[in-house]
C-alpha cells in the first residue's frame, strides 16, 4: 500500500535520493525544504560538483522521467505555524527528517555559525515534535542523527542505550554522548528532545545515528543528469571519501588530517536510502524511541586515503597523500568499536567500499573536473584558535 512520506530537507545530498527512491516505488512523497543549503553555498562560495537545477526543475525532470509527482513544500522548520500547517495538510505516515544544517566545520566557523546551527537544528526539530503531538501523533518520525554524537569513548558503543549498574541496582539510559563539534552537539540535543517526546507524549520515532556517507549516485539519480544529487567536496560540506576522490582527480594532495588514525563508521549513499527505507517500513511502536547505528564499515582516514590513492594511481592519476595539520580537535589514535547490527537484522544488504566503486566515483568526477574549485578544498576552518608558538 502506498504511504505518505514527508522528506524534510529533501533538496539535499541525502534527502533528494531518498525522496526519489520512495516516489519510484509508488509512495506519495512531499519534499519540505527551505532551500537554505543553496544560501549557505553562496555565502561560503562553494558549489556542488554536479550541476543542480532549482527544486522546481528537478521535480519536473523527475515527473518527465518517471511519470510521478513529488510535491514541494517550501518553508522553514523554525517557523512553527508553517510546520503545523504542513503536517495538517499532508498528513504523513512517515516523516523523514534530514532538514538540518549538516556540517561540523560550518558550525565551528564562529559564534554566529555555532548559534545558527544549534538554533536552526534544535528549534526546527522541537517545532516538529510539538506539531506531531498536536496534529499528527500517529506519524512515525525517522530522524537522521549521527555517530558523532557518541564521540570516541574508550569502551564499546551500543545502539543508543547503555544499561548501568550502580550501587546494586541497574537502569537503561541513553548512551552517554561526547560529541566533537557544535553541529554534532545539536544532534545530541535533538536526541534528548525526541526521547522526551516519545516518553512523555507517546510519539513513535527512530533515530538513525549515521556514519559518514560517501557516493555520488543511486539508481534514480543515475537515470538523468537533471536528477543528480548535491555532491560536495569542499572543506565545509564535503565528507572524507568524497573529498579524497575529488582531490585525486584535481591532482592536489589528499588531505589526511594529522596522523590519520581517526576511525569512523562509513556507508554508501545507496545504503543511506536502504536504511531509511527499512526504518520507515517497520515503524517504531507508540511511545518508543528506537536508535540504530547506521553505517556498514569502519575505516581510519589514512586507510580511506590510501584506498583512493591506490585506485587513482591505477587509473594513471598522479595522486598523493599529505598529512595535513589537523584543523580539528579530535583523537588521532583511539579505540573504536560501535555495534551496528539492528539494520542488518532488518535486512540491510550493504554496498561495501570496493576499488570498483572508487573507480566509478573517480570516472564521474573526471567528467566534471572543470567545475572543481580548488580554493574550496582547503578553507582552514579551525576548531580552536592557532596557538602562539614563538
Ligand atoms: N578528515 C580528514 N581529511 C579531510 C576531511 C576530513 O582527515 O580532508 C577527517 C576528519 O578530521 C574526521 C573524519 O575525516 O576525523 C570525518 O570527517 P568528515 O568531514 O568526513 O565527517 P564529519 O565532519 O564527522 O561529518 C560528516 C557529515 C555529518 C555527519 C557525520 C557522521 O558532514 O553530517 O553527521 O559525517 S559522523 O562522522 O559519524 O559523525
CSV table of C-alpha atoms and ligand atoms in Angstrom, one decimal:
chain,number,residue,atom,x,y,z
A,1,UNK,CA,0.0,0.0,0.0
A,2,UNK,CA,1.3,3.5,-0.9
A,3,UNK,CA,2.4,5.5,2.1
A,4,UNK,CA,2.5,9.3,2.6
A,5,UNK,CA,6.2,10.1,3.1
A,6,UNK,CA,7.3,13.7,4.0
A,7,UNK,CA,11.0,14.2,3.4
A,8,UNK,CA,12.3,17.2,5.4
A,9,UNK,CA,15.5,18.5,3.7
A,10,UNK,CA,14.6,16.8,0.5
A,11,UNK,CA,16.6,19.2,-1.6
A,12,UNK,CA,19.9,18.0,-0.1
A,13,UNK,CA,22.6,15.4,-0.7
A,14,UNK,CA,20.7,12.6,1.2
A,15,UNK,CA,17.2,13.9,1.1
A,16,UNK,CA,16.9,14.1,-2.7
A,17,UNK,CA,17.8,10.5,-3.5
A,18,UNK,CA,15.6,9.4,-0.6
A,19,UNK,CA,12.6,11.2,-1.9
A,20,UNK,CA,13.2,9.8,-5.4
A,21,UNK,CA,13.5,6.2,-4.0
A,22,UNK,CA,10.2,6.4,-2.2
A,23,UNK,CA,8.5,8.0,-5.2
A,24,UNK,CA,9.9,5.3,-7.5
A,25,UNK,CA,8.3,2.6,-5.6
A,26,UNK,CA,4.9,4.3,-5.6
A,27,UNK,CA,4.6,6.1,-2.3
A,28,UNK,CA,3.1,9.6,-2.2
A,29,UNK,CA,6.1,11.9,-1.4
A,30,UNK,CA,6.4,15.5,-0.5
A,31,UNK,CA,9.7,17.4,-0.1
A,32,UNK,CA,9.7,20.1,2.6
A,33,UNK,CA,12.8,22.3,2.4
A,34,UNK,CA,13.7,26.0,2.9
A,35,UNK,CA,16.4,25.8,0.3
A,36,UNK,CA,18.9,27.2,2.8
A,37,UNK,CA,21.7,24.9,1.7
A,38,UNK,CA,21.8,27.0,-1.5
A,39,UNK,CA,22.1,30.2,0.5
A,40,UNK,CA,25.0,28.7,2.6
A,41,UNK,CA,26.8,27.7,-0.6
A,42,UNK,CA,26.5,31.2,-1.9
A,43,UNK,CA,27.7,32.7,1.5
A,44,UNK,CA,30.8,30.5,1.5
A,45,UNK,CA,31.5,30.5,-2.2
A,46,UNK,CA,31.3,26.7,-2.5
A,47,UNK,CA,29.3,24.6,-5.0
A,48,UNK,CA,28.3,21.0,-5.6
A,49,UNK,CA,30.4,19.2,-8.2
A,50,UNK,CA,27.5,18.2,-10.5
A,51,UNK,CA,25.2,21.0,-11.7
A,52,UNK,CA,21.9,21.1,-9.7
A,53,UNK,CA,18.8,22.8,-11.1
A,54,UNK,CA,16.2,24.6,-9.0
A,55,UNK,CA,13.9,22.4,-6.9
A,56,UNK,CA,11.1,23.0,-9.5
A,57,UNK,CA,13.4,22.0,-12.3
A,58,UNK,CA,14.5,18.8,-10.5
A,59,UNK,CA,10.9,17.9,-9.7
A,60,UNK,CA,9.7,18.4,-13.3
A,61,UNK,CA,12.6,16.3,-14.6
A,62,UNK,CA,11.5,13.6,-12.2
A,63,UNK,CA,7.9,13.9,-13.4
A,64,UNK,CA,9.0,13.7,-17.0
A,65,UNK,CA,11.3,10.7,-16.5
A,66,UNK,CA,9.2,8.6,-14.0
A,67,UNK,CA,5.7,9.9,-14.6
A,68,UNK,CA,5.4,10.5,-10.9
A,69,UNK,CA,4.8,13.7,-8.9
A,70,UNK,CA,6.7,14.8,-5.8
A,71,UNK,CA,5.0,17.7,-4.0
A,72,UNK,CA,7.3,20.7,-3.0
A,73,UNK,CA,6.5,22.4,0.3
A,74,UNK,CA,8.9,25.3,0.6
A,75,UNK,CA,9.3,26.8,4.1
A,76,UNK,CA,11.3,26.8,7.3
A,77,UNK,CA,11.1,24.3,10.2
A,78,UNK,CA,11.9,27.1,12.6
A,79,UNK,CA,8.5,28.7,11.6
A,80,UNK,CA,6.2,26.9,14.0
A,81,UNK,CA,2.9,27.8,12.2
A,82,UNK,CA,4.3,26.6,8.9
A,83,UNK,CA,5.3,23.2,10.4
A,84,UNK,CA,1.8,22.7,11.9
A,85,UNK,CA,0.1,23.7,8.6
A,86,UNK,CA,2.4,21.3,6.6
A,87,UNK,CA,1.6,18.3,8.8
A,88,UNK,CA,-2.1,19.2,8.9
A,89,UNK,CA,-2.3,19.4,5.1
A,90,UNK,CA,0.0,16.5,4.0
A,91,UNK,CA,-0.9,14.1,6.9
A,92,UNK,CA,2.3,12.0,6.6
A,93,UNK,CA,2.5,8.4,7.7
A,94,UNK,CA,6.3,8.8,7.9
A,95,UNK,CA,8.4,11.9,8.4
A,96,UNK,CA,12.0,11.5,7.3
A,97,UNK,CA,14.0,14.3,8.9
A,98,UNK,CA,17.2,15.5,7.2
A,99,UNK,CA,16.2,19.2,7.5
A,100,UNK,CA,19.2,20.5,9.4
A,101,UNK,CA,22.5,22.3,9.0
A,102,UNK,CA,24.7,19.2,8.4
A,103,UNK,CA,28.3,20.4,8.6
A,104,UNK,CA,30.6,20.2,11.5
A,105,UNK,CA,33.1,22.8,10.1
A,106,UNK,CA,30.2,25.2,9.3
A,107,UNK,CA,29.2,25.1,13.0
A,108,UNK,CA,32.8,25.8,14.1
A,109,UNK,CA,33.4,29.0,11.9
A,110,UNK,CA,32.5,31.4,14.7
A,111,UNK,CA,29.9,32.1,17.4
A,112,UNK,CA,27.3,33.2,14.9
A,113,UNK,CA,27.6,30.0,12.9
A,114,UNK,CA,27.5,27.8,16.0
A,115,UNK,CA,24.5,29.6,17.4
A,116,UNK,CA,22.8,29.4,14.0
A,117,UNK,CA,23.4,25.7,13.7
A,118,UNK,CA,22.1,24.8,17.2
A,119,UNK,CA,19.1,27.2,17.0
A,120,UNK,CA,18.2,26.0,13.5
A,121,UNK,CA,18.5,22.3,14.2
A,122,UNK,CA,17.1,22.2,17.7
A,123,UNK,CA,14.2,24.6,17.2
A,124,UNK,CA,13.2,23.0,13.9
A,125,UNK,CA,13.1,19.6,15.5
A,126,UNK,CA,11.2,21.0,18.6
A,127,UNK,CA,8.6,22.6,16.3
A,128,UNK,CA,8.2,19.3,14.5
A,129,UNK,CA,7.8,17.3,17.7
A,130,UNK,CA,5.1,19.7,19.1
A,131,UNK,CA,3.3,19.7,15.7
A,132,UNK,CA,3.4,15.9,15.7
A,133,UNK,CA,2.0,15.8,19.2
A,134,UNK,CA,-0.9,18.1,18.3
A,135,UNK,CA,-1.8,17.3,14.7
A,136,UNK,CA,-0.1,14.1,13.6
A,137,UNK,CA,0.5,11.9,16.6
A,138,UNK,CA,0.4,8.6,14.6
A,139,UNK,CA,3.2,9.6,12.3
A,140,UNK,CA,6.5,7.8,12.6
A,141,UNK,CA,9.5,10.1,12.8
A,142,UNK,CA,12.7,8.8,11.1
A,143,UNK,CA,15.3,11.3,12.3
A,144,UNK,CA,18.9,11.5,11.0
A,145,UNK,CA,21.2,11.6,13.9
A,146,UNK,CA,24.9,11.0,13.8
A,147,UNK,CA,27.5,8.5,15.0
A,148,UNK,CA,29.4,11.6,16.0
A,149,UNK,CA,27.0,12.1,18.9
A,150,UNK,CA,28.9,9.3,20.8
A,151,UNK,CA,32.4,10.6,20.0
A,152,UNK,CA,35.2,8.1,20.5
A,153,UNK,CA,34.9,6.7,24.0
A,154,UNK,CA,37.3,4.1,25.3
A,155,UNK,CA,34.6,1.4,25.6
A,156,UNK,CA,32.3,-0.3,23.1
A,157,UNK,CA,29.5,1.9,21.7
A,158,UNK,CA,26.0,0.3,21.9
A,159,UNK,CA,23.0,1.2,19.7
A,160,UNK,CA,21.6,4.1,21.5
A,161,UNK,CA,21.3,2.8,25.1
A,162,UNK,CA,23.5,1.7,27.9
A,163,UNK,CA,22.5,-0.3,31.0
A,164,UNK,CA,24.3,1.0,34.0
A,165,UNK,CA,24.7,-1.0,37.3
A,166,UNK,CA,25.1,1.3,40.3
A,167,UNK,CA,25.0,0.5,44.0
A,168,UNK,CA,23.3,-2.8,43.4
A,169,UNK,CA,20.6,-1.5,41.0
A,170,UNK,CA,20.5,-1.1,37.2
A,171,UNK,CA,18.9,1.2,34.8
A,172,UNK,CA,19.0,1.7,31.0
A,173,UNK,CA,19.9,5.2,29.9
A,174,UNK,CA,20.6,6.9,26.6
A,175,UNK,CA,24.2,6.1,25.8
A,176,UNK,CA,26.5,8.9,27.1
A,177,UNK,CA,27.5,11.4,24.4
A,178,UNK,CA,30.8,13.1,23.9
A,179,UNK,CA,30.4,14.9,20.5
A,180,UNK,CA,33.2,16.7,18.8
A,181,UNK,CA,31.6,19.8,17.2
A,182,UNK,CA,28.8,22.3,17.8
A,183,UNK,CA,27.0,20.6,14.9
A,184,UNK,CA,27.3,17.1,16.5
A,185,UNK,CA,26.1,18.7,19.8
A,186,UNK,CA,23.0,20.0,18.1
A,187,UNK,CA,22.1,16.3,17.2
A,188,UNK,CA,22.7,15.3,20.8
A,189,UNK,CA,20.2,18.0,21.9
A,190,UNK,CA,17.7,16.7,19.3
A,191,UNK,CA,18.1,13.1,20.5
A,192,UNK,CA,17.2,14.1,24.1
A,193,UNK,CA,14.2,16.1,22.8
A,194,UNK,CA,13.0,13.2,20.7
A,195,UNK,CA,13.4,10.8,23.7
A,196,UNK,CA,11.3,13.2,25.8
A,197,UNK,CA,8.6,13.4,23.1
A,198,UNK,CA,8.3,9.6,22.9
A,199,UNK,CA,8.4,9.1,26.7
A,200,UNK,CA,6.0,11.9,27.6
A,201,UNK,CA,3.7,12.2,24.6
A,202,UNK,CA,3.8,8.6,23.3
A,203,UNK,CA,5.2,9.6,19.9
A,204,UNK,CA,7.0,7.0,17.8
A,205,UNK,CA,10.5,7.6,16.5
A,206,UNK,CA,13.6,6.1,15.1
A,207,UNK,CA,16.9,7.9,15.5
A,208,UNK,CA,19.4,6.8,12.9
A,209,UNK,CA,22.9,7.5,14.2
A,210,UNK,CA,24.5,7.7,10.8
A,211,UNK,CA,28.2,7.5,10.0
A,212,UNK,CA,30.0,9.4,7.2
A,213,UNK,CA,28.2,9.0,3.9
A,214,UNK,CA,30.1,8.7,0.6
A,215,UNK,CA,29.0,8.1,-3.0
A,216,UNK,CA,27.7,10.1,-5.9
A,217,UNK,CA,24.6,8.3,-7.2
A,218,UNK,CA,21.7,6.0,-6.6
A,219,UNK,CA,19.6,4.0,-9.1
A,220,UNK,CA,17.3,7.0,-9.5
A,221,UNK,CA,19.8,9.9,-9.6
A,222,UNK,CA,21.8,8.0,-12.2
A,223,UNK,CA,18.8,8.0,-14.6
A,224,UNK,CA,19.4,11.5,-15.9
A,225,UNK,CA,21.9,14.3,-15.2
A,226,UNK,CA,19.0,16.5,-14.1
A,227,UNK,CA,18.4,14.1,-11.2
A,228,UNK,CA,21.9,14.3,-9.8
A,229,UNK,CA,22.4,14.8,-6.1
A,230,UNK,CA,24.2,17.7,-4.4
A,231,UNK,CA,27.7,16.1,-4.2
A,232,UNK,CA,30.1,18.4,-2.2
A,233,UNK,CA,33.9,18.1,-1.9
A,234,UNK,CA,34.7,21.4,-0.2
A,235,UNK,CA,36.1,21.6,3.3
A,236,UNK,CA,32.7,22.6,4.7
A,237,UNK,CA,30.1,20.2,3.2
A,238,UNK,CA,32.3,17.6,1.6
A,239,UNK,CA,32.8,14.4,3.6
A,240,UNK,CA,36.1,12.5,3.7
A,241,UNK,CA,35.9,9.9,0.9
A,242,UNK,CA,34.1,12.3,-1.5
A,243,UNK,CA,36.8,14.9,-0.8
A,244,UNK,CA,39.6,12.5,-1.3
A,245,UNK,CA,38.3,11.3,-4.7
A,246,UNK,CA,38.0,15.0,-5.9
A,247,UNK,CA,41.5,15.8,-4.6
A,248,UNK,CA,42.9,12.8,-6.5
A,249,UNK,CA,41.2,13.9,-9.7
A,250,UNK,CA,42.3,17.6,-9.2
A,251,UNK,CA,45.9,16.4,-8.7
A,252,UNK,CA,46.1,18.2,-5.3
A,253,UNK,CA,47.3,16.3,-2.2
A,254,UNK,CA,44.7,14.0,-0.4
A,255,UNK,CA,44.4,15.8,3.0
A,256,UNK,CA,44.7,13.3,5.8
A,257,UNK,CA,44.3,15.4,8.9
A,258,UNK,CA,47.0,14.8,11.4
A,259,UNK,CA,48.2,11.2,11.9
A,260,UNK,CA,45.1,9.8,10.2
A,261,UNK,CA,44.1,7.2,12.9
A,262,UNK,CA,40.7,8.8,13.3
A,263,UNK,CA,38.3,5.9,12.9
A,264,UNK,CA,34.7,6.5,11.8
A,265,UNK,CA,31.8,4.4,10.5
A,266,UNK,CA,31.1,4.9,6.8
A,267,UNK,CA,28.3,3.9,4.4
A,268,UNK,CA,27.4,4.2,0.8
A,269,UNK,CA,24.8,6.7,-0.2
A,270,UNK,CA,22.7,3.8,-1.6
A,271,UNK,CA,22.8,2.3,1.9
A,272,UNK,CA,21.5,5.5,3.5
A,273,UNK,CA,18.5,5.2,1.3
A,274,UNK,CA,18.1,1.5,2.0
A,275,UNK,CA,18.4,2.0,5.8
A,276,UNK,CA,15.9,4.9,5.8
A,277,UNK,CA,13.5,2.7,3.8
A,278,UNK,CA,13.9,-0.3,6.2
A,279,UNK,CA,13.3,2.0,9.2
A,280,UNK,CA,10.2,3.5,7.6
A,281,UNK,CA,8.8,0.2,6.6
A,282,UNK,CA,9.0,-1.2,10.2
A,283,UNK,CA,7.7,1.8,12.3
A,284,UNK,CA,8.6,2.1,16.0
A,285,UNK,CA,5.8,1.4,18.4
A,286,UNK,CA,3.9,4.3,20.0
A,287,UNK,CA,6.0,5.6,23.0
A,288,UNK,CA,9.2,4.1,21.7
A,289,UNK,CA,12.4,5.6,20.5
A,290,UNK,CA,14.5,3.1,18.5
A,291,UNK,CA,18.1,4.0,17.9
A,292,UNK,CA,20.1,2.3,15.1
A,293,UNK,CA,23.7,2.9,14.4
A,294,UNK,CA,23.7,3.4,10.6
A,295,UNK,CA,27.0,2.5,9.0
A,296,UNK,CA,28.4,-0.6,7.3
A,297,UNK,CA,32.2,-0.4,7.8
A,298,UNK,CA,34.8,1.4,9.8
A,299,UNK,CA,38.0,2.9,8.4
A,300,UNK,CA,40.7,5.2,9.6
A,301,UNK,CA,41.0,8.3,7.4
A,302,UNK,CA,44.5,7.1,6.5
A,303,UNK,CA,43.1,3.8,5.2
A,304,UNK,CA,40.5,5.6,3.2
A,305,UNK,CA,43.0,8.0,1.7
A,306,UNK,CA,45.3,5.1,0.8
A,307,UNK,CA,42.4,3.2,-0.9
A,308,UNK,CA,41.6,6.3,-3.0
A,309,UNK,CA,45.3,7.0,-3.8
A,310,UNK,CA,45.9,3.4,-5.0
A,311,UNK,CA,42.8,3.4,-7.2
A,312,UNK,CA,43.7,6.8,-8.7
A,313,UNK,CA,47.3,5.6,-9.3
A,314,UNK,CA,46.0,2.5,-11.1
A,315,UNK,CA,44.0,4.8,-13.4
A,316,UNK,CA,47.1,6.8,-14.1
A,317,UNK,CA,46.3,9.9,-12.0
A,318,UNK,CA,49.2,11.5,-10.1
A,319,UNK,CA,47.5,11.1,-6.7
A,320,UNK,CA,49.5,11.7,-3.4
A,321,UNK,CA,48.8,11.7,0.3
A,322,UNK,CA,49.6,14.6,2.6
A,323,UNK,CA,49.4,14.6,6.4
A,324,UNK,CA,47.8,18.0,6.7
A,325,UNK,CA,47.9,19.9,10.0
A,326,UNK,CA,44.6,18.9,11.7
A,327,UNK,CA,42.2,21.9,11.8
A,328,UNK,CA,40.0,19.9,14.2
A,329,UNK,CA,40.5,19.0,17.8
A,330,UNK,CA,39.9,15.2,17.8
A,331,UNK,CA,41.8,12.0,18.9
A,332,UNK,CA,44.0,10.8,16.0
A,333,UNK,CA,44.6,7.3,17.5
A,334,UNK,CA,41.8,5.8,19.6
A,335,UNK,CA,39.7,2.7,20.4
A,336,UNK,CA,36.5,2.4,18.3
A,337,UNK,CA,34.1,-0.5,18.4
A,338,UNK,CA,30.5,0.6,17.7
A,339,UNK,CA,27.7,-2.1,17.4
A,340,UNK,CA,25.7,-1.9,14.2
A,341,UNK,CA,23.6,-5.0,13.9
A,342,UNK,CA,20.0,-3.7,14.1
A,343,UNK,CA,19.7,-2.6,10.5
A,344,UNK,CA,21.4,-5.8,9.3
A,345,UNK,CA,18.8,-7.7,11.2
A,346,UNK,CA,16.1,-5.8,9.4
A,347,UNK,CA,17.6,-7.0,6.1
A,348,UNK,CA,20.1,-4.4,5.1
A,349,UNK,CA,22.4,-5.7,2.3
A,350,UNK,CA,25.4,-3.4,2.4
A,351,UNK,CA,27.2,-2.0,-0.6
A,352,UNK,CA,30.7,-2.2,0.8
A,353,UNK,CA,33.6,0.0,-0.4
A,354,UNK,CA,35.4,-1.6,-3.3
A,355,UNK,CA,38.1,-0.4,-5.8
A,356,UNK,CA,35.4,-0.7,-8.5
A,357,UNK,CA,33.2,1.8,-6.6
A,358,UNK,CA,36.1,4.2,-6.1
A,359,UNK,CA,36.8,3.9,-9.9
A,360,UNK,CA,33.2,4.7,-10.7
A,361,UNK,CA,33.4,7.8,-8.5
A,362,UNK,CA,36.7,8.9,-10.0
A,363,UNK,CA,35.2,8.5,-13.5
A,364,UNK,CA,32.2,10.5,-12.7
A,365,UNK,CA,34.3,13.2,-11.1
A,366,UNK,CA,36.7,13.3,-14.1
A,367,UNK,CA,33.7,14.1,-16.3
A,368,UNK,CA,33.1,17.3,-14.3
A,369,UNK,CA,36.7,18.2,-13.4
A,370,UNK,CA,36.4,21.7,-14.9
A,371,UNK,CA,33.9,22.5,-12.1
A,372,UNK,CA,36.3,21.8,-9.3
A,373,UNK,CA,37.0,24.9,-7.3
A,374,UNK,CA,40.5,24.4,-5.9
A,375,UNK,CA,40.1,27.2,-3.3
A,376,UNK,CA,37.2,25.4,-1.6
A,377,UNK,CA,39.3,22.2,-1.0
A,378,UNK,CA,41.2,23.8,1.9
A,379,UNK,CA,39.4,26.6,3.8
A,380,UNK,CA,41.2,26.2,7.1
A,381,UNK,CA,38.3,26.3,9.5
A,382,UNK,CA,39.8,25.6,12.9
A,383,UNK,CA,38.2,24.1,16.0
A,384,UNK,CA,40.4,26.2,18.2
A,385,UNK,CA,42.5,29.3,17.7
A,386,UNK,CA,46.0,28.7,16.4
A,387,UNK,CA,48.5,28.7,19.4
A,388,UNK,CA,51.1,31.4,19.6
A,389,UNK,CA,54.3,29.3,19.5
A,390,UNK,CA,57.2,31.8,19.5
B,1,LIG,N1,39.1,14.3,7.6
B,1,LIG,C1,40.4,14.3,7.1
B,1,LIG,N2,40.6,15.0,5.9
B,1,LIG,C2,39.7,15.7,5.3
B,1,LIG,C3,38.4,15.7,5.8
B,1,LIG,C4,38.1,15.0,6.9
B,1,LIG,O1,41.3,13.6,7.6
B,1,LIG,O2,40.0,16.3,4.3
B,1,LIG,C5,38.8,13.6,8.8
B,1,LIG,C6,38.1,14.4,9.9
B,1,LIG,O3,39.1,15.1,10.7
B,1,LIG,C7,37.3,13.4,10.6
B,1,LIG,C8,36.9,12.4,9.6
B,1,LIG,O4,37.8,12.6,8.5
B,1,LIG,O5,38.2,12.7,11.6
B,1,LIG,C9,35.5,12.5,9.1
B,1,LIG,O6,35.3,13.9,8.7
B,1,LIG,P1,34.1,14.2,7.7
B,1,LIG,O7,34.3,15.7,7.3
B,1,LIG,O8,34.0,13.3,6.6
B,1,LIG,O9,32.8,14.0,8.6
B,1,LIG,P2,32.2,14.8,9.8
B,1,LIG,O10,32.7,16.2,9.9
B,1,LIG,O11,32.3,13.9,11.0
B,1,LIG,O12,30.7,14.9,9.4
B,1,LIG,C10,30.0,14.1,8.4
B,1,LIG,C11,28.8,14.8,7.9
B,1,LIG,C12,27.8,14.9,9.1
B,1,LIG,C13,27.6,13.5,9.7
B,1,LIG,C14,28.9,12.9,10.1
B,1,LIG,C15,28.8,11.5,10.6
B,1,LIG,O13,29.1,16.0,7.4
B,1,LIG,O14,26.6,15.5,8.6
B,1,LIG,O15,26.8,13.7,10.9
B,1,LIG,O16,29.8,12.8,8.9
B,1,LIG,S1,29.9,11.1,11.8
B,1,LIG,O17,31.3,11.5,11.4
B,1,LIG,O18,29.9,9.6,12.0
B,1,LIG,O19,29.5,11.8,13.0
